[in-house]
Amino acid sequence: MSGARARLGVLVSGSGSNLQALLDACAQEGFPAEVACVVSNVPTAFALERARKAGVAAVVVDHKAHASKADFEKALLETLRAANVEWVCLAGFMRLLSADFLGHYAGRVLNIHPSLLPAFPGLHAQRQALERGVKVAGCTVHFVDAGTDTGPIIAQAAVPVLPGDDEKALGARILVEEHRLYPLAVRLAVTGKVTLEGARTRVEAQATVGELALRSPGATVGQQ
Ligand code: GRF
């Protein structure tokens, strides 16, 4: 892999296991991105520890310390710009971003959601899936628009819903796939292999699409 690596800003609010998956991927030789900074709106988020441990700048931009959403987003933007962030990855970030904010990173904001969108957007996706009685659940990486989990879909992975599953068991099974899928989707996005086409995306390289669409535990970030 030649050329500069894309600089990611990862926005978090909680545990940061998806952040960890991105940090681990970025630590692999040849991965086309690096985490330039991690920003949390929650001062106590464990994700901040993960960033520090990886030697990555960990910044708190607490929404509660700002008088308005506009002020909060201004501070967020300044932090990302100061770290020369080119792509923004939401990883368990629990605030909705405005169209105004997104306009500053047009087509360069990604999110991971623990359902097969467009089913079950918003909070408690795993609970929604169990309540609806679906037999297949999963996760989605998508470009972010101003709606709640409505942006163009980049990649999805499916897992079975098993008899006796509760939110925790299903959530854990989905998380395994999240950690595999997010780095793959980031790789596609930053290398220009997935592009926006209105409400949908076009993904190059059919082999990679196969990897992304199907559950394939053997797939690794290093494969192209
Ligand atoms: C994940 O399930 C992600 O899909 C959702 O929030 C959760 C964050 O988990 N958006 P973590 O903080 O990455 O462990």
CSV table of C-alpha atoms and ligand atoms in Angstrom, one decimal:
chain,number,residue,atom,x,y,z
A,1,MET,CA,0.0,0.0,0.0
A,2,SER,CA,1.5,3.3,-1.0
A,3,GLY,CA,0.4,6.9,-0.3
A,4,ALA,CA,-0.8,8.6,2.8
A,5,ARG,CA,-3.2,6.9,5.0
A,6,ALA,CA,-6.7,8.4,5.5
A,7,ARG,CA,-7.0,10.2,8.8
A,8,LEU,CA,-10.0,9.0,10.8
A,9,GLY,CA,-11.8,10.8,13.6
A,10,VAL,CA,-13.8,8.3,15.7
A,11,LEU,CA,-16.7,9.7,17.7
A,12,VAL,CA,-17.7,7.6,20.7
A,13,SER,CA,-19.9,7.7,23.8
A,14,GLY,CA,-19.4,4.4,25.5
A,15,SER,CA,-17.4,1.2,25.6
A,16,GLY,CA,-15.7,1.6,22.3
A,17,SER,CA,-15.4,-2.0,21.2
A,18,ASN,CA,-15.9,-0.9,17.6
A,19,LEU,CA,-13.2,1.8,18.1
A,20,GLN,CA,-11.0,-1.0,19.3
A,21,ALA,CA,-11.7,-2.9,16.1
A,22,LEU,CA,-10.7,0.1,14.0
A,23,LEU,CA,-7.6,0.7,16.1
A,24,ASP,CA,-6.6,-2.9,15.6
A,25,ALA,CA,-7.2,-2.7,11.9
A,26,CYS,CA,-5.2,0.5,11.6
A,27,ALA,CA,-2.3,-1.2,13.4
A,28,GLN,CA,-2.0,-3.7,10.6
A,29,GLU,CA,0.5,-3.1,8.0
A,30,GLY,CA,-1.1,-1.9,4.7
A,31,PHE,CA,-4.4,-0.8,6.2
A,32,PRO,CA,-5.2,2.4,4.4
A,33,ALA,CA,-6.3,4.5,7.4
A,34,GLU,CA,-5.1,5.7,10.8
A,35,VAL,CA,-7.1,6.9,13.8
A,36,ALA,CA,-6.0,10.6,14.1
A,37,CYS,CA,-8.2,11.3,17.1
A,38,VAL,CA,-11.0,9.9,19.3
A,39,VAL,CA,-13.7,12.3,20.5
A,40,SER,CA,-16.2,11.4,23.2
A,41,ASN,CA,-19.2,13.4,24.3
A,42,VAL,CA,-19.2,11.4,27.6
A,43,PRO,CA,-16.2,12.2,29.8
A,44,THR,CA,-16.3,8.7,31.5
A,45,ALA,CA,-16.5,6.7,28.3
A,46,PHE,CA,-14.2,3.6,28.4
A,47,ALA,CA,-13.4,4.3,24.7
A,48,LEU,CA,-11.2,7.1,25.8
A,49,GLU,CA,-9.0,4.6,27.7
A,50,ARG,CA,-8.7,2.5,24.6
A,51,ALA,CA,-7.6,5.5,22.6
A,52,ARG,CA,-5.0,6.5,25.1
A,53,LYS,CA,-3.7,2.9,25.4
A,54,ALA,CA,-3.2,2.9,21.6
A,55,GLY,CA,-1.4,6.2,21.8
A,56,VAL,CA,-4.1,8.1,20.0
A,57,ALA,CA,-5.4,11.6,21.1
A,58,ALA,CA,-8.5,11.3,23.2
A,59,VAL,CA,-10.6,14.4,23.5
A,60,VAL,CA,-13.8,15.0,25.5
A,61,VAL,CA,-16.3,17.4,23.9
A,62,ASP,CA,-19.2,17.2,26.3
A,63,HIS,CA,-22.5,18.2,24.8
A,64,LYS,CA,-23.7,19.1,28.4
A,65,ALA,CA,-21.0,21.8,28.5
A,66,HIS,CA,-22.4,23.6,25.5
A,67,ALA,CA,-25.4,25.9,25.5
A,68,SER,CA,-26.7,24.6,22.2
A,69,LYS,CA,-26.4,21.8,19.7
A,70,ALA,CA,-24.8,24.3,17.3
A,71,ASP,CA,-22.1,25.2,19.9
A,72,PHE,CA,-21.5,21.5,20.6
A,73,GLU,CA,-21.0,20.7,16.9
A,74,LYS,CA,-18.8,23.8,16.4
A,75,ALA,CA,-16.5,22.4,19.2
A,76,LEU,CA,-16.6,19.0,17.6
A,77,LEU,CA,-15.7,20.4,14.2
A,78,GLU,CA,-12.8,22.4,15.6
A,79,THR,CA,-11.4,19.3,17.4
A,80,LEU,CA,-11.6,17.2,14.2
A,81,ARG,CA,-10.1,20.0,12.1
A,82,ALA,CA,-7.2,20.5,14.6
A,83,ALA,CA,-6.4,16.8,14.1
A,84,ASN,CA,-6.6,17.1,10.3
A,85,VAL,CA,-9.4,14.5,10.3
A,86,GLU,CA,-10.6,13.5,6.8
A,87,TRP,CA,-13.2,10.9,7.6
A,88,VAL,CA,-15.5,10.6,10.6
A,89,CYS,CA,-16.5,7.2,12.0
A,90,LEU,CA,-19.3,7.1,14.5
A,91,ALA,CA,-18.8,4.2,16.8
A,92,GLY,CA,-21.5,4.0,19.4
A,93,PHE,CA,-21.8,7.8,19.3
A,94,MET,CA,-25.1,8.7,20.9
A,95,ARG,CA,-25.9,12.1,19.5
A,96,LEU,CA,-27.6,12.9,16.2
A,97,LEU,CA,-25.5,15.2,14.0
A,98,SER,CA,-27.1,18.0,12.1
A,99,ALA,CA,-27.2,18.5,8.3
A,100,ASP,CA,-25.0,21.6,8.9
A,101,PHE,CA,-22.3,19.5,10.6
A,102,LEU,CA,-22.5,16.7,8.1
A,103,GLY,CA,-22.1,19.3,5.3
A,104,HIS,CA,-18.5,19.9,6.5
A,105,TYR,CA,-17.7,16.2,5.9
A,106,ALA,CA,-20.0,15.5,3.0
A,107,GLY,CA,-20.0,11.8,2.0
A,108,ARG,CA,-17.3,11.2,4.6
A,109,VAL,CA,-19.2,10.3,7.7
A,110,LEU,CA,-19.8,6.6,8.5
A,111,ASN,CA,-21.9,4.8,11.2
A,112,ILE,CA,-22.3,1.3,12.4
A,113,HIS,CA,-25.7,0.1,13.6
A,114,PRO,CA,-26.6,-3.2,15.2
A,115,SER,CA,-29.5,-4.2,12.8
A,116,LEU,CA,-30.0,-5.0,9.2
A,117,LEU,CA,-31.2,-1.6,8.2
A,118,PRO,CA,-33.7,-0.3,7.2
A,119,ALA,CA,-35.2,-2.6,9.9
A,120,PHE,CA,-34.9,-1.4,13.4
A,121,PRO,CA,-33.3,2.0,13.3
A,122,GLY,CA,-32.7,4.0,16.5
A,123,LEU,CA,-32.2,2.8,20.0
A,124,HIS,CA,-32.3,-0.8,21.3
A,125,ALA,CA,-32.1,-2.3,17.8
A,126,GLN,CA,-31.5,-5.8,19.3
A,127,ARG,CA,-34.6,-5.5,21.5
A,128,GLN,CA,-36.6,-4.4,18.6
A,129,ALA,CA,-35.5,-7.4,16.5
A,130,LEU,CA,-36.3,-9.8,19.3
A,131,GLU,CA,-39.7,-8.2,19.9
A,132,ARG,CA,-40.5,-8.5,16.2
A,133,GLY,CA,-39.5,-12.1,16.2
A,134,VAL,CA,-37.1,-12.0,13.2
A,135,LYS,CA,-35.0,-15.0,12.6
A,136,VAL,CA,-32.0,-13.2,11.1
A,137,ALA,CA,-30.4,-10.1,12.6
A,138,GLY,CA,-27.2,-8.4,12.0
A,139,CYS,CA,-25.4,-5.1,11.5
A,140,THR,CA,-25.0,-2.3,8.9
A,141,VAL,CA,-22.3,0.2,8.1
A,142,HIS,CA,-23.8,3.2,6.3
A,143,PHE,CA,-23.0,6.8,5.3
A,144,VAL,CA,-24.6,9.2,7.7
A,145,ASP,CA,-27.3,11.6,6.7
A,146,ALA,CA,-29.4,13.8,9.0
A,147,GLY,CA,-31.9,11.1,9.7
A,148,THR,CA,-31.7,8.3,12.3
A,149,ASP,CA,-29.8,5.4,10.7
A,150,THR,CA,-31.2,6.3,7.3
A,151,GLY,CA,-28.1,6.9,5.1
A,152,PRO,CA,-26.9,4.9,2.1
A,153,ILE,CA,-25.9,1.4,3.1
A,154,ILE,CA,-22.3,0.3,2.5
A,155,ALA,CA,-22.1,-3.1,4.0
A,156,GLN,CA,-24.1,-5.6,6.1
A,157,ALA,CA,-23.5,-8.8,7.9
A,158,ALA,CA,-26.1,-11.2,9.2
A,159,VAL,CA,-26.3,-13.5,12.2
A,160,PRO,CA,-29.0,-16.0,13.3
A,161,VAL,CA,-31.4,-15.3,16.1
A,162,LEU,CA,-31.4,-18.4,18.2
A,163,PRO,CA,-34.1,-19.8,20.5
A,164,GLY,CA,-33.6,-18.4,24.0
A,165,ASP,CA,-31.7,-15.3,22.8
A,166,ASP,CA,-32.0,-12.3,25.0
A,167,GLU,CA,-30.7,-8.8,24.1
A,168,LYS,CA,-27.3,-9.5,25.6
A,169,ALA,CA,-26.8,-12.8,23.8
A,170,LEU,CA,-28.0,-11.5,20.4
A,171,GLY,CA,-26.0,-8.2,20.9
A,172,ALA,CA,-22.8,-10.2,21.6
A,173,ARG,CA,-23.3,-12.3,18.4
A,174,ILE,CA,-23.9,-9.1,16.4
A,175,LEU,CA,-20.9,-7.3,17.9
A,176,VAL,CA,-18.5,-10.0,16.6
A,177,GLU,CA,-19.7,-9.2,13.1
A,178,GLU,CA,-19.6,-5.4,13.8
A,179,HIS,CA,-15.9,-5.7,14.6
A,180,ARG,CA,-15.2,-7.5,11.4
A,181,LEU,CA,-17.5,-5.4,9.2
A,182,TYR,CA,-16.5,-1.8,10.2
A,183,PRO,CA,-12.8,-2.0,9.2
A,184,LEU,CA,-13.8,-3.6,5.9
A,185,ALA,CA,-16.2,-0.9,5.2
A,186,VAL,CA,-13.7,1.8,6.2
A,187,ARG,CA,-11.2,0.2,3.9
A,188,LEU,CA,-13.7,0.4,1.0
A,189,ALA,CA,-14.7,3.9,1.7
A,190,VAL,CA,-11.2,5.5,2.1
A,191,THR,CA,-9.9,3.7,-1.0
A,192,GLY,CA,-12.7,5.0,-3.1
A,193,LYS,CA,-14.2,1.6,-3.7
A,194,VAL,CA,-17.6,2.6,-2.4
A,195,THR,CA,-19.2,5.8,-3.7
A,196,LEU,CA,-22.5,7.5,-3.1
A,197,GLU,CA,-25.1,7.3,-5.8
A,198,GLY,CA,-28.2,9.2,-4.5
A,199,ALA,CA,-29.8,7.1,-1.8
A,200,ARG,CA,-27.6,4.1,-2.5
A,201,THR,CA,-24.0,3.2,-2.8
A,202,ARG,CA,-22.0,1.7,-5.6
A,203,VAL,CA,-19.4,-0.8,-4.4
A,204,GLU,CA,-16.4,-1.8,-6.6
A,205,ALA,CA,-14.7,-5.1,-6.5
A,206,GLN,CA,-17.3,-7.9,-6.4
A,207,ALA,CA,-15.0,-10.2,-4.3
A,208,THR,CA,-15.1,-7.7,-1.5
A,209,VAL,CA,-18.8,-7.2,-1.8
A,210,GLY,CA,-19.2,-11.0,-1.3
A,211,GLU,CA,-17.1,-10.7,1.8
A,212,LEU,CA,-19.2,-7.9,3.1
A,213,ALA,CA,-22.6,-9.2,2.4
A,214,LEU,CA,-22.2,-12.7,3.7
A,215,ARG,CA,-21.2,-14.0,7.1
A,216,SER,CA,-17.7,-15.3,6.5
A,217,PRO,CA,-15.8,-15.7,9.7
A,218,GLY,CA,-12.6,-16.4,7.8
A,219,ALA,CA,-12.5,-13.0,6.3
A,220,THR,CA,-9.9,-10.6,7.6
A,221,VAL,CA,-9.1,-7.0,7.2
A,222,GLY,CA,-5.9,-7.9,5.4
A,223,GLN,CA,-7.6,-9.6,2.5
A,224,GLN,CA,-8.3,-7.6,-0.5
B,1,GRF,C1,-22.7,-0.9,18.8
B,1,GRF,O1,-23.6,-2.0,18.8
B,1,GRF,C2,-22.9,-0.1,17.6
B,1,GRF,O2,-23.4,-0.7,16.5
B,1,GRF,C3,-23.9,0.9,18.1
B,1,GRF,O3,-23.6,1.2,19.4
B,1,GRF,C4,-22.8,0.1,19.9
B,1,GRF,C5,-21.5,0.6,20.4
B,1,GRF,O4,-20.7,-0.3,21.0
B,1,GRF,N1,-24.0,2.1,17.3
B,1,GRF,P1,-19.2,0.0,21.3
B,1,GRF,O5,-19.1,1.3,22.1
B,1,GRF,O6,-18.5,0.1,20.0
B,1,GRF,O7,-18.7,-1.2,22.1
